[in-house]
Coordinates of C-alpha atoms in Angstrom, one line a residue:
Chain A
M1 CA 129.0 53.5 144.9
N2 CA 128.5 55.6 148.0
Y3 CA 127.4 59.0 147.0
S4 CA 125.5 61.7 148.8
L5 CA 124.7 65.1 147.1
N6 CA 126.5 68.2 148.5
A7 CA 123.3 70.2 148.4
P8 CA 124.6 73.6 149.7
I9 CA 127.5 73.7 147.2
V10 CA 125.2 72.6 144.4
K11 CA 122.8 75.4 145.3
I12 CA 125.6 78.0 145.2
L13 CA 126.8 76.7 141.8
I14 CA 123.3 76.9 140.4
H15 CA 122.9 80.4 141.6
K16 CA 126.3 81.3 140.2
D17 CA 125.2 80.2 136.7
W18 CA 121.9 81.9 137.0
Y19 CA 123.5 85.1 138.0
L20 CA 126.2 85.0 135.3
L21 CA 123.6 84.3 132.6
R22 CA 120.9 86.8 133.6
K23 CA 121.9 89.3 130.9
L24 CA 121.9 86.6 128.3
I25 CA 118.5 85.4 129.3
A26 CA 117.1 89.0 129.3
L27 CA 118.5 89.5 125.8
Y28 CA 117.1 86.3 124.3
M29 CA 113.7 86.6 126.1
T30 CA 113.4 90.1 124.7
G31 CA 114.2 88.7 121.2
A32 CA 111.6 86.0 121.8
L33 CA 109.0 88.6 122.8
L34 CA 109.7 90.6 119.7
A35 CA 109.4 87.5 117.6
L36 CA 106.1 86.6 119.3
S37 CA 104.7 90.1 118.7
F38 CA 105.4 89.7 115.0
I39 CA 103.4 86.5 114.6
S40 CA 99.9 88.1 114.4
L41 CA 100.9 90.7 111.8
G42 CA 100.3 88.6 108.7
E43 CA 101.3 85.5 106.8
W44 CA 105.0 86.2 106.1
Q45 CA 105.3 87.8 109.5
F46 CA 104.0 84.6 111.0
V47 CA 106.7 82.6 109.2
M48 CA 109.4 85.2 110.2
G49 CA 108.1 85.4 113.7
T50 CA 108.1 81.6 114.4
T51 CA 111.6 81.2 112.7
L52 CA 112.9 84.1 114.9
L53 CA 111.2 82.6 117.9
F54 CA 112.9 79.2 117.5
S55 CA 116.2 80.9 116.5
M56 CA 116.0 82.6 119.9
V57 CA 115.5 79.3 121.7
I58 CA 118.4 77.6 119.8
G59 CA 120.6 80.7 120.3
L60 CA 119.9 80.8 124.0
G61 CA 120.7 77.1 124.4
N62 CA 124.0 77.2 122.5
H63 CA 125.1 80.6 124.0
Q64 CA 124.5 79.5 127.6
L65 CA 126.3 76.2 127.1
T66 CA 129.3 78.1 125.7
N67 CA 129.3 80.5 128.6
T68 CA 128.7 78.0 131.4
I69 CA 130.6 74.9 130.3
I70 CA 133.2 75.8 127.7
N71 CA 134.3 79.1 129.1
E72 CA 134.5 77.6 132.5
R73 CA 137.1 75.2 131.1
K74 CA 138.9 77.9 129.0
E75 CA 139.1 80.5 131.8
Q76 CA 140.4 77.9 134.3
T77 CA 137.3 78.3 136.5
L78 CA 136.6 74.6 136.4
P79 CA 139.8 73.6 138.3
L80 CA 138.9 76.2 140.9
I81 CA 135.4 74.8 141.2
M82 CA 136.6 71.2 141.4
S83 CA 139.0 72.2 144.2
L84 CA 136.0 72.8 146.3
P85 CA 134.7 69.9 148.4
I86 CA 132.5 68.7 145.5
A87 CA 132.2 65.5 143.6
P88 CA 132.0 65.4 139.8
S89 CA 128.5 64.2 140.2
D90 CA 127.6 67.2 142.3
Y91 CA 129.0 69.4 139.5
V92 CA 127.0 67.7 136.9
V93 CA 123.8 67.9 139.0
A94 CA 124.4 71.7 139.5
K95 CA 125.1 72.1 135.8
L96 CA 122.0 70.1 134.9
I97 CA 119.7 72.1 137.1
A98 CA 121.2 75.5 136.2
N99 CA 121.3 74.9 132.4
M100 CA 118.1 73.0 132.2
T101 CA 116.0 75.6 134.1
L102 CA 117.5 78.3 132.0
F103 CA 116.6 76.5 128.8
V104 CA 113.6 74.5 129.6
I105 CA 111.6 77.4 131.0
P106 CA 112.0 79.7 127.9
W107 CA 111.6 76.6 125.7
G108 CA 108.4 75.7 127.5
V109 CA 107.1 79.2 127.2
V110 CA 107.8 79.3 123.5
V111 CA 106.4 75.9 122.8
S112 CA 103.2 76.7 124.9
A113 CA 102.8 80.0 123.1
T114 CA 103.1 78.3 119.7
I115 CA 100.6 75.6 120.7
A116 CA 98.3 78.3 122.0
V117 CA 98.5 80.2 118.7
F118 CA 97.6 77.0 116.8
L119 CA 94.7 76.2 119.0
L120 CA 93.3 79.7 119.2
T121 CA 93.7 80.8 115.6
P122 CA 92.3 79.4 112.3
I123 CA 95.6 77.6 111.7
P124 CA 94.7 73.9 111.3
D125 CA 95.4 72.0 114.6
G126 CA 96.7 69.0 112.5
I127 CA 100.1 70.8 112.6
L128 CA 100.4 70.2 116.3
P129 CA 102.1 66.7 116.2
I130 CA 104.8 68.0 113.9
T131 CA 105.2 71.1 116.1
I132 CA 105.8 68.9 119.2
I133 CA 108.2 66.7 117.3
G134 CA 110.1 69.8 116.1
A135 CA 110.2 71.3 119.7
L136 CA 111.4 68.0 121.1
Y137 CA 114.1 67.9 118.5
F138 CA 115.3 71.3 119.6
M139 CA 115.3 70.0 123.2
L140 CA 117.3 66.9 122.1
C141 CA 119.9 69.1 120.3
Y142 CA 120.3 71.1 123.5
C143 CA 120.6 68.0 125.7
L144 CA 123.1 66.4 123.3
T145 CA 125.2 69.5 123.2
W146 CA 125.0 69.8 127.0
S147 CA 126.0 66.2 127.4
V148 CA 128.9 66.3 125.0
G149 CA 130.1 69.5 126.7
M150 CA 130.0 67.9 130.1
I151 CA 131.8 64.7 128.9
S152 CA 134.4 66.2 126.5
E153 CA 134.8 69.7 128.0
S154 CA 136.2 70.6 124.5
E155 CA 135.2 73.7 122.7
G156 CA 135.8 72.2 119.3
V157 CA 133.7 69.1 119.9
V158 CA 130.9 71.1 121.4
L159 CA 130.9 73.5 118.4
F160 CA 130.9 70.5 116.0
V161 CA 127.8 69.0 117.8
M162 CA 126.0 72.4 117.8
V163 CA 126.7 72.9 114.0
F164 CA 125.9 69.3 113.2
T165 CA 122.6 69.1 115.1
N166 CA 121.5 72.5 113.8
C167 CA 122.3 71.4 110.2
L168 CA 120.0 68.5 110.7
I169 CA 117.0 70.7 111.5
G170 CA 116.1 71.1 107.8
P171 CA 116.5 67.5 106.9
M172 CA 114.6 66.4 110.0
F173 CA 111.6 68.4 109.0
Y174 CA 112.0 67.3 105.4
I175 CA 111.9 63.7 106.4
I176 CA 109.0 64.1 109.0
F177 CA 106.9 65.9 106.4
R178 CA 107.3 62.9 104.1
V179 CA 106.2 60.3 106.7
P180 CA 102.7 59.4 105.3
D181 CA 101.1 58.9 108.7
I182 CA 102.1 62.5 109.6
A183 CA 102.1 64.4 106.3
Q184 CA 98.5 63.5 105.4
Y185 CA 97.1 65.0 108.6
V186 CA 99.2 68.2 108.8
W187 CA 96.4 70.4 107.3
S188 CA 93.5 68.6 109.0
P189 CA 91.4 70.6 111.5
E190 CA 92.1 68.1 114.3
P191 CA 95.5 66.8 115.5
H192 CA 96.1 63.1 114.8
W193 CA 98.1 61.4 117.5
N194 CA 98.6 58.2 115.6
S195 CA 101.2 55.5 116.5
T196 CA 103.8 56.9 114.2
A197 CA 103.7 60.4 115.8
I198 CA 103.7 58.9 119.3
S199 CA 106.6 56.6 118.4
I200 CA 108.7 59.5 117.1
I201 CA 107.9 61.5 120.2
A202 CA 108.8 58.6 122.4
C203 CA 112.1 58.1 120.6
L204 CA 113.0 61.7 121.0
L205 CA 112.2 61.6 124.7
A206 CA 114.3 58.4 125.1
L207 CA 117.2 60.0 123.3
I208 CA 117.0 63.1 125.6
V209 CA 117.1 60.8 128.7
V210 CA 120.0 58.8 127.3
A211 CA 122.0 62.0 126.5
I212 CA 121.5 63.2 130.1
L213 CA 122.3 59.9 131.7
A214 CA 125.5 59.6 129.5
A215 CA 126.8 62.8 131.1
F216 CA 126.0 61.5 134.6
Y217 CA 127.7 58.1 133.8
S218 CA 130.8 59.8 132.5
Q219 CA 131.1 62.2 135.5
A220 CA 130.4 59.3 138.0
R221 CA 133.5 57.5 136.6
K222 CA 135.8 60.6 137.2
E223 CA 137.8 60.6 140.4
T224 CA 138.3 63.7 142.6
F225 CA 141.7 64.7 143.8
L226 CA 140.5 65.8 147.2
Chain B
M1 CA 100.7 102.2 144.8
D2 CA 101.8 104.2 147.8
S3 CA 104.1 106.9 146.5
T4 CA 105.5 108.2 149.8
A5 CA 109.0 107.0 150.2
E6 CA 112.2 107.0 152.1
S7 CA 115.1 108.7 150.4
R8 CA 116.9 105.8 148.8
L9 CA 117.7 105.5 145.1
H10 CA 118.7 102.3 143.5
E11 CA 120.1 101.2 140.2
P12 CA 118.3 98.2 138.6
S13 CA 120.9 96.0 140.2
G14 CA 120.1 97.4 143.6
T15 CA 123.1 99.6 144.2
P16 CA 122.7 103.2 145.1
L17 CA 122.5 105.7 142.3
V18 CA 123.3 109.3 142.1
A19 CA 119.8 110.8 141.6
T20 CA 118.5 113.6 139.6
Q21 CA 116.7 116.3 141.6
S22 CA 113.4 115.3 140.2
A23 CA 113.8 111.6 141.1
E24 CA 115.0 112.5 144.6
K25 CA 112.0 114.8 145.0
A26 CA 109.6 112.3 143.7
L27 CA 110.8 109.8 146.2
Q28 CA 110.4 112.2 149.1
Q29 CA 106.8 113.2 148.6
R30 CA 103.5 111.7 147.5
L31 CA 102.7 112.6 143.9
H32 CA 99.0 113.4 144.3
Y33 CA 98.5 114.6 140.8
L34 CA 99.8 111.4 139.2
D35 CA 97.7 109.2 141.5
N36 CA 94.7 111.3 140.7
L37 CA 95.3 111.4 137.0
R38 CA 95.7 107.7 136.9
A39 CA 92.4 107.3 138.7
L40 CA 90.7 109.7 136.3
A41 CA 92.1 107.8 133.3
M42 CA 90.6 104.6 134.7
I43 CA 87.2 106.2 135.5
A44 CA 87.3 107.8 132.1
G45 CA 87.5 104.3 130.8
V46 CA 84.3 103.4 132.6
F47 CA 82.6 106.4 131.0
F48 CA 84.0 105.5 127.6
H49 CA 82.8 101.8 127.7
A50 CA 79.4 102.9 129.1
A51 CA 79.0 105.3 126.2
L52 CA 80.0 102.8 123.5
A53 CA 76.6 101.2 123.7
Y54 CA 75.1 104.4 122.2
S55 CA 77.9 104.9 119.6
P56 CA 76.7 104.8 116.0
M57 CA 80.3 104.0 115.0
L58 CA 80.5 100.9 117.1
N59 CA 76.9 99.7 116.7
T60 CA 77.7 96.6 114.6
Y61 CA 80.6 95.6 116.9
W62 CA 79.6 96.3 120.6
L63 CA 77.7 93.6 122.5
S64 CA 75.3 95.9 124.3
A65 CA 74.8 98.3 121.3
D66 CA 71.5 100.0 121.8
S67 CA 68.9 101.1 119.2
Q68 CA 69.2 104.6 120.7
Q69 CA 72.4 106.3 119.5
S70 CA 74.0 109.7 119.3
P71 CA 76.9 111.0 117.2
L72 CA 77.9 113.1 120.2
V73 CA 79.1 109.8 121.9
D74 CA 81.5 109.2 119.0
V75 CA 82.8 112.8 119.0
V76 CA 83.6 112.9 122.7
G77 CA 84.4 109.2 123.2
F78 CA 86.9 108.8 120.5
F79 CA 88.7 112.1 121.5
M80 CA 89.1 110.7 125.0
H81 CA 90.2 107.3 123.5
L82 CA 93.2 108.9 121.9
F83 CA 94.9 110.0 125.1
R84 CA 93.3 108.1 128.0
M85 CA 95.4 105.0 127.8
P86 CA 98.6 106.8 126.6
L87 CA 98.3 108.9 129.8
F88 CA 97.8 105.8 131.9
F89 CA 100.9 104.1 130.4
L90 CA 103.0 107.2 130.9
I91 CA 102.1 107.3 134.5
A92 CA 102.7 103.5 134.8
G93 CA 106.2 104.1 133.4
F94 CA 106.8 106.9 135.8
F95 CA 105.8 104.7 138.8
A96 CA 107.9 101.8 137.4
A97 CA 111.0 104.0 137.5
Y98 CA 109.9 105.2 141.0
L99 CA 109.6 101.6 142.2
V100 CA 112.9 100.6 140.8
A101 CA 114.5 103.6 142.4
K102 CA 112.9 103.0 145.7
R103 CA 113.0 99.2 146.0
G104 CA 115.6 98.0 143.5
M105 CA 114.8 95.7 140.5
K106 CA 114.0 92.7 142.7
G107 CA 111.5 94.7 144.8
F108 CA 110.0 96.2 141.6
I109 CA 109.4 92.8 140.1
G110 CA 107.9 91.4 143.3
N111 CA 105.6 94.4 143.7
R112 CA 104.4 94.3 140.1
A113 CA 103.8 90.6 140.2
K114 CA 101.5 91.1 143.2
R115 CA 99.7 94.2 141.9
V116 CA 99.4 93.5 138.2
L117 CA 100.2 89.9 137.2
L118 CA 98.3 88.3 140.1
P119 CA 95.1 90.4 139.6
F120 CA 95.2 89.6 135.9
V121 CA 95.5 85.9 136.5
I122 CA 92.7 85.9 139.0
F123 CA 90.3 88.4 137.5
M124 CA 90.7 87.5 133.8
P125 CA 88.8 84.2 133.9
L126 CA 86.2 85.6 136.4
C127 CA 85.5 88.6 134.1
L128 CA 85.3 86.3 131.1
W129 CA 82.7 84.2 132.9
A130 CA 80.9 87.4 134.2
V131 CA 80.6 88.7 130.6
A132 CA 79.6 85.3 129.1
A133 CA 76.8 84.4 131.6
P134 CA 74.7 87.6 131.1
L135 CA 75.4 87.5 127.4
L136 CA 73.9 84.0 127.0
A137 CA 70.9 85.1 129.1
A138 CA 70.5 88.3 127.0
V139 CA 70.5 86.3 123.8
H140 CA 67.3 84.7 124.9
T141 CA 65.6 87.6 126.8
V142 CA 66.4 90.8 124.9
E143 CA 64.0 91.7 122.2
N144 CA 65.8 94.7 120.6
K145 CA 69.0 92.8 120.1
S146 CA 72.2 94.4 119.0
P147 CA 73.8 93.2 115.7
V148 CA 76.3 91.1 117.7
L149 CA 73.6 89.6 120.0
L150 CA 71.6 88.8 116.9
M151 CA 74.5 87.1 115.3
I152 CA 75.1 85.0 118.4
A153 CA 71.4 84.1 118.6
N154 CA 71.5 83.0 115.0
A155 CA 74.7 81.0 115.6
L156 CA 73.1 79.3 118.6
A157 CA 70.0 78.5 116.6
N158 CA 71.9 77.2 113.6
P159 CA 75.3 75.9 114.8
A160 CA 76.1 74.6 111.3
D161 CA 76.0 78.1 109.7
A162 CA 77.8 79.8 112.6
P163 CA 80.8 81.9 111.8
P164 CA 84.2 80.6 113.3
Q165 CA 84.6 81.5 117.0
P166 CA 86.7 84.6 117.6
P167 CA 90.0 83.9 119.4
P168 CA 89.8 84.5 123.2
T169 CA 90.7 88.0 124.3
T170 CA 92.0 89.7 127.4
M171 CA 89.0 92.0 127.1
H172 CA 89.3 95.3 129.1
L173 CA 92.1 93.8 131.2
W174 CA 94.4 94.0 128.2
F175 CA 96.3 96.9 129.9
L176 CA 97.4 94.6 132.7
Y177 CA 98.6 92.0 130.2
V178 CA 100.5 94.6 128.2
L179 CA 101.9 96.1 131.4
V180 CA 103.3 92.6 132.4
F181 CA 105.3 92.6 129.2
L182 CA 106.5 96.2 129.7
Y183 CA 107.6 95.3 133.2
F184 CA 109.5 92.4 131.8
L185 CA 111.2 94.7 129.3
T186 CA 112.0 97.1 132.1
W187 CA 114.0 94.4 133.7
A188 CA 115.5 93.0 130.5
L189 CA 116.5 96.4 129.1
S190 CA 117.9 97.6 132.4
Y191 CA 121.1 95.7 131.5
L192 CA 121.8 98.1 128.6
D193 CA 123.4 101.5 129.0
W194 CA 120.7 104.1 128.3
S195 CA 122.7 107.1 129.5
W196 CA 123.6 108.3 126.0
V197 CA 119.9 108.1 124.9
C198 CA 118.8 109.9 128.1
K199 CA 121.4 112.7 127.5
K200 CA 120.1 113.2 124.0
F201 CA 116.5 113.4 125.2
N202 CA 117.4 115.6 128.1
A203 CA 118.7 118.2 125.7
I204 CA 115.5 118.3 123.6
K205 CA 113.6 121.6 123.8
P206 CA 109.8 121.4 124.6
L207 CA 108.6 122.3 121.1
V208 CA 111.1 119.9 119.4
F209 CA 109.7 117.2 121.8
V210 CA 106.1 117.9 120.7
V211 CA 107.1 117.4 117.0
F212 CA 109.6 114.6 117.5
A213 CA 107.7 112.3 120.0
P214 CA 104.7 111.8 117.8
L215 CA 106.9 110.8 114.9
M216 CA 108.4 108.1 117.1
L217 CA 104.9 106.7 117.6
L218 CA 104.1 106.6 113.9
P219 CA 105.7 103.2 113.0
G220 CA 103.7 101.4 115.7
L221 CA 100.5 103.2 114.8
L222 CA 100.8 102.5 111.1
L223 CA 100.4 98.8 111.9
V224 CA 96.8 99.1 112.9
S225 CA 93.6 100.7 111.7
S226 CA 91.8 103.8 113.0
P227 CA 90.2 104.3 115.5
L228 CA 92.8 102.5 117.5
P229 CA 91.7 98.9 118.4
A230 CA 92.4 97.5 121.9
P231 CA 95.4 95.2 121.8
D232 CA 93.4 92.6 123.6
S233 CA 94.8 89.5 121.9
F234 CA 96.8 87.0 124.0
L235 CA 99.5 87.2 121.4
P236 CA 101.7 90.2 122.2
Q237 CA 100.9 93.0 119.7
L238 CA 103.9 94.8 118.2
W239 CA 102.0 98.0 117.7
A240 CA 101.1 98.2 121.4
F241 CA 104.8 98.1 122.3
G242 CA 105.5 100.8 119.7
F243 CA 102.7 103.0 121.0
F244 CA 101.8 102.4 124.6
G245 CA 105.3 101.0 125.2
L246 CA 106.9 104.3 124.2
F247 CA 104.5 106.2 126.5
F248 CA 105.6 103.9 129.3
A249 CA 109.3 104.6 128.4
A250 CA 108.6 108.3 128.3
G251 CA 107.1 108.1 131.8
Y252 CA 110.2 106.1 133.0
W253 CA 112.4 108.8 131.5
I254 CA 110.4 111.7 133.0
F255 CA 110.9 110.3 136.5
H256 CA 114.6 111.0 136.1
R257 CA 114.3 114.2 134.2
D258 CA 114.3 117.5 136.1
N259 CA 111.5 120.0 135.5
F260 CA 110.2 118.3 132.3
L261 CA 106.5 119.2 132.8
E262 CA 107.3 122.8 133.9
Q263 CA 108.6 123.5 130.4
F264 CA 105.1 123.0 129.0
N265 CA 103.3 125.2 131.5
A266 CA 103.2 128.1 129.0
Y267 CA 102.1 126.0 126.1
W268 CA 99.2 123.9 127.3
V269 CA 96.5 126.1 125.7
Y270 CA 98.2 125.8 122.3
L271 CA 98.6 122.1 122.8
L272 CA 94.9 121.8 123.6
L273 CA 93.8 123.9 120.7
G274 CA 96.1 122.1 118.3
S275 CA 94.8 118.8 119.5
L276 CA 91.2 119.8 119.0
L277 CA 92.0 121.0 115.5
L278 CA 93.8 117.8 114.6
Y279 CA 91.0 115.8 116.1
A280 CA 88.5 117.6 113.9
I281 CA 90.5 116.4 110.9
Y282 CA 90.8 112.9 112.4
F283 CA 87.1 112.6 113.0
H284 CA 86.4 113.7 109.4
F285 CA 88.5 110.8 108.1
I286 CA 87.7 107.9 110.4
P287 CA 85.0 105.5 109.1
E288 CA 81.4 106.0 110.1
K289 CA 81.1 102.4 111.2
I290 CA 83.8 100.2 112.6
I291 CA 84.1 96.9 110.7
V292 CA 86.3 94.0 112.0
P293 CA 88.6 93.2 110.3
A294 CA 89.0 96.8 109.1
P295 CA 89.0 97.2 105.3
P296 CA 92.2 98.7 103.8
T297 CA 92.4 102.6 103.9
E298 CA 93.9 104.7 101.2
F299 CA 97.6 105.2 102.1
T300 CA 97.4 109.1 102.3
T301 CA 94.3 108.9 104.5
H302 CA 96.0 106.3 106.7
I303 CA 99.1 108.5 107.2
V304 CA 96.9 111.6 108.0
L305 CA 94.9 109.6 110.5
K306 CA 98.0 108.2 112.2
L307 CA 99.7 111.5 112.4
C308 CA 96.6 113.0 114.0
E309 CA 96.4 110.1 116.4
A310 CA 100.1 110.5 117.4
F311 CA 100.0 114.3 117.8
V312 CA 96.7 114.3 119.7
A313 CA 98.0 111.5 122.0
V314 CA 101.2 113.3 122.8
C315 CA 99.8 116.8 123.1
M316 CA 96.7 115.8 125.2
T317 CA 98.8 113.6 127.5
L318 CA 101.0 116.7 128.1
V319 CA 98.0 118.9 128.7
C320 CA 96.6 116.4 131.2
L321 CA 99.9 116.2 133.0
V322 CA 100.3 120.0 133.1
L323 CA 96.8 120.6 134.3
G324 CA 96.9 117.7 136.7
K325 CA 100.0 119.1 138.3
R326 CA 98.4 122.5 138.6
F327 CA 94.9 121.5 139.9
L328 CA 95.2 118.0 141.3
N329 CA 98.4 118.1 143.3
T330 CA 96.9 118.6 146.7
P331 CA 95.9 115.9 149.2
S332 CA 92.2 115.3 149.1
R333 CA 90.3 112.5 150.9
S334 CA 87.7 112.1 148.1
M335 CA 90.4 112.0 145.4
R336 CA 92.4 109.6 147.5
F337 CA 89.4 107.4 147.8
M338 CA 88.8 107.6 144.0
A339 CA 92.5 106.7 143.4
D340 CA 92.2 103.7 145.7
S341 CA 88.9 102.4 144.3
S342 CA 89.4 103.1 140.6
Y343 CA 91.5 99.9 140.0
W344 CA 88.8 97.7 141.4
I345 CA 86.0 99.6 139.7
Y346 CA 87.8 99.3 136.4
I347 CA 88.3 95.6 136.7
I348 CA 84.6 94.8 137.3
H349 CA 83.0 97.6 135.2
V350 CA 82.7 95.8 131.8
P351 CA 80.7 92.8 133.0
L352 CA 78.5 95.1 135.1
L353 CA 77.9 97.5 132.3
F354 CA 76.9 94.8 129.9
A355 CA 74.6 93.1 132.4
L356 CA 72.9 96.5 133.1
Q357 CA 72.7 97.7 129.5
Y358 CA 71.1 94.4 128.3
Q359 CA 68.3 95.2 130.7
L360 CA 68.0 98.7 129.2
M361 CA 67.9 97.6 125.6
D362 CA 64.2 97.0 125.5
Q363 CA 63.3 100.3 127.4
E364 CA 61.9 103.2 125.4
W365 CA 64.2 105.8 127.0
N366 CA 66.5 108.2 125.2
W367 CA 70.2 107.3 125.0
L368 CA 71.3 109.8 127.6
S369 CA 69.0 108.4 130.3
K370 CA 70.2 104.9 129.5
F371 CA 73.8 106.1 129.6
V372 CA 73.4 107.9 132.9
V373 CA 71.5 105.0 134.5
S374 CA 74.0 102.3 133.4
L375 CA 77.0 104.4 134.2
G376 CA 75.6 105.6 137.6
L377 CA 74.6 102.1 138.7
T378 CA 78.0 100.7 137.6
L379 CA 79.8 103.3 139.6
I380 CA 77.5 102.9 142.7
I381 CA 77.9 99.1 142.6
G382 CA 81.7 99.5 142.0
V383 CA 82.1 101.9 145.0
A384 CA 79.8 99.8 147.3
S385 CA 81.6 96.6 146.5
Y386 CA 84.9 98.3 147.0
V387 CA 84.0 99.5 150.4
L388 CA 82.3 96.3 151.5
L389 CA 84.3 93.6 149.8
V390 CA 87.7 95.0 148.8
R391 CA 89.1 97.9 150.7
W392 CA 89.9 96.1 154.0
T393 CA 90.2 92.6 152.6
P394 CA 93.0 90.6 150.9
I395 CA 91.6 91.7 147.5
G396 CA 92.3 95.3 148.5
W397 CA 95.8 94.4 149.8
M398 CA 96.5 92.7 146.5
L399 CA 95.3 95.6 144.4
N400 CA 96.5 98.6 146.4
G401 CA 98.5 97.3 149.4
K402 CA 97.5 97.3 153.0
K403 CA 95.8 100.4 154.3
K404 CA 97.5 101.9 157.3

């Protein structure tokens, strides 16, 4: 396959998505800041704050995918973009960078802040492995939805994936909390990075990579009409 | 920040905006009184922190707490404490609106990143080290140890019995940290239409403002104990947004509001007297010794304390602004120098004060002599280091911009 990236167009497409999503980012980041400021108020506020914090991350991910991928299809912007001198792979690179930066940066901030809270407060640090697993699961949900959106370009399918992966959050934590190698160390003062925790993290990372590559593979097979 | 400007007004997005007279006027001229008031608020912070070593109320909590104390320190210090930072945040909000109008949102973010975020990132670890190093030395050398020094000495001697380490704090640089969040909110909330809120506020009469504004501060204040603690945690504090954030918002609004301060010209004496009266009630109810974490206060007392805090903060901030505009609104080389140097002095003052006050703890002087010496030396070192190391160097460019 002979492919070279059309960098100037990719850059413009990335800026376009950043520009169109700036209000959304502002809204969700404000929500996240509010959630973060709740955390130190007390016990139930801590639970409420962290729930709100991760709701903001999930909301931001789903909302931006709907805006940048699904609406582009619905509002006929996609045919216009694809009429530019651009290969489907350029399009998927632009979408990957635009969407991932807008999700990974807030996600990274939230995850770092959560880890900092655990490390700096009397909350037992043993909770860290499960926190990382949870955070990576949210990342996987986002990448799966992004990938399915890029491949299918169908609102219904994307909504189904969003609902399905979000429904699995509860069961995922339920199962993880019952894995003996993880459950027994949750309330210990030190984090235990044993082989089970590392394996789960590795699996999640592998699935994230597979989800992203699947979108690239699918787009690479598409043919342009120019 | 240099407050002289060309006559350009921008909306957050960067497009020209139809300006209010007040905003247009603010962009045309240098606002000496605000520069000077901000500097005074910062220098007042140095006075306040220097005095805390001799405060009976803070004796069990302050690192350099001295055996010599005076209730006068509490009376004066905690009165200043109620409006010093509110005034600072109001002015910060005013200048935020000014910068957005002058340079657009992008220019505003870039400027604040350079003047506030970067100094915080650079000086926070340095200050932490500069506080920790003399502290560890003082634990071994000071004979008349403060209760905190004594606790640290015991913890070092018996690590097994040591209490859990307190979480790291942003120390006296908390205001920079809070400002970063407020600047972020300035950007985020600029996408919302605030014109209807501004219209409602613009129609408010001065006396209604004096009654209404403190009530808006009450929810935030009710979340914390009295006297107000510093929101120096790395976790954003909701109460700080509900208190200092609203002062910041008020400053932002005042920039676009014509003749807001002039309405209070006739009332400043009443506001001052009212504040003193409320402060007397407040001082009667606050605990004699500050304990961390604060024990629960009776609900009625808590409400009374918070109402007093809110009213004194609003009224005294207005008094400072009115008097500042009347007496500090002329160009003066000495005031300009103070305005320029105050940021640097404020950043370095806490480690300096601690280091000096540890040396004075074993001296048989009275508290006033120790206070004057520690404060005087801190200011002298602060000014000298500003002139020699900061004013004409990249540190000075970062803090205040390049001198022309």
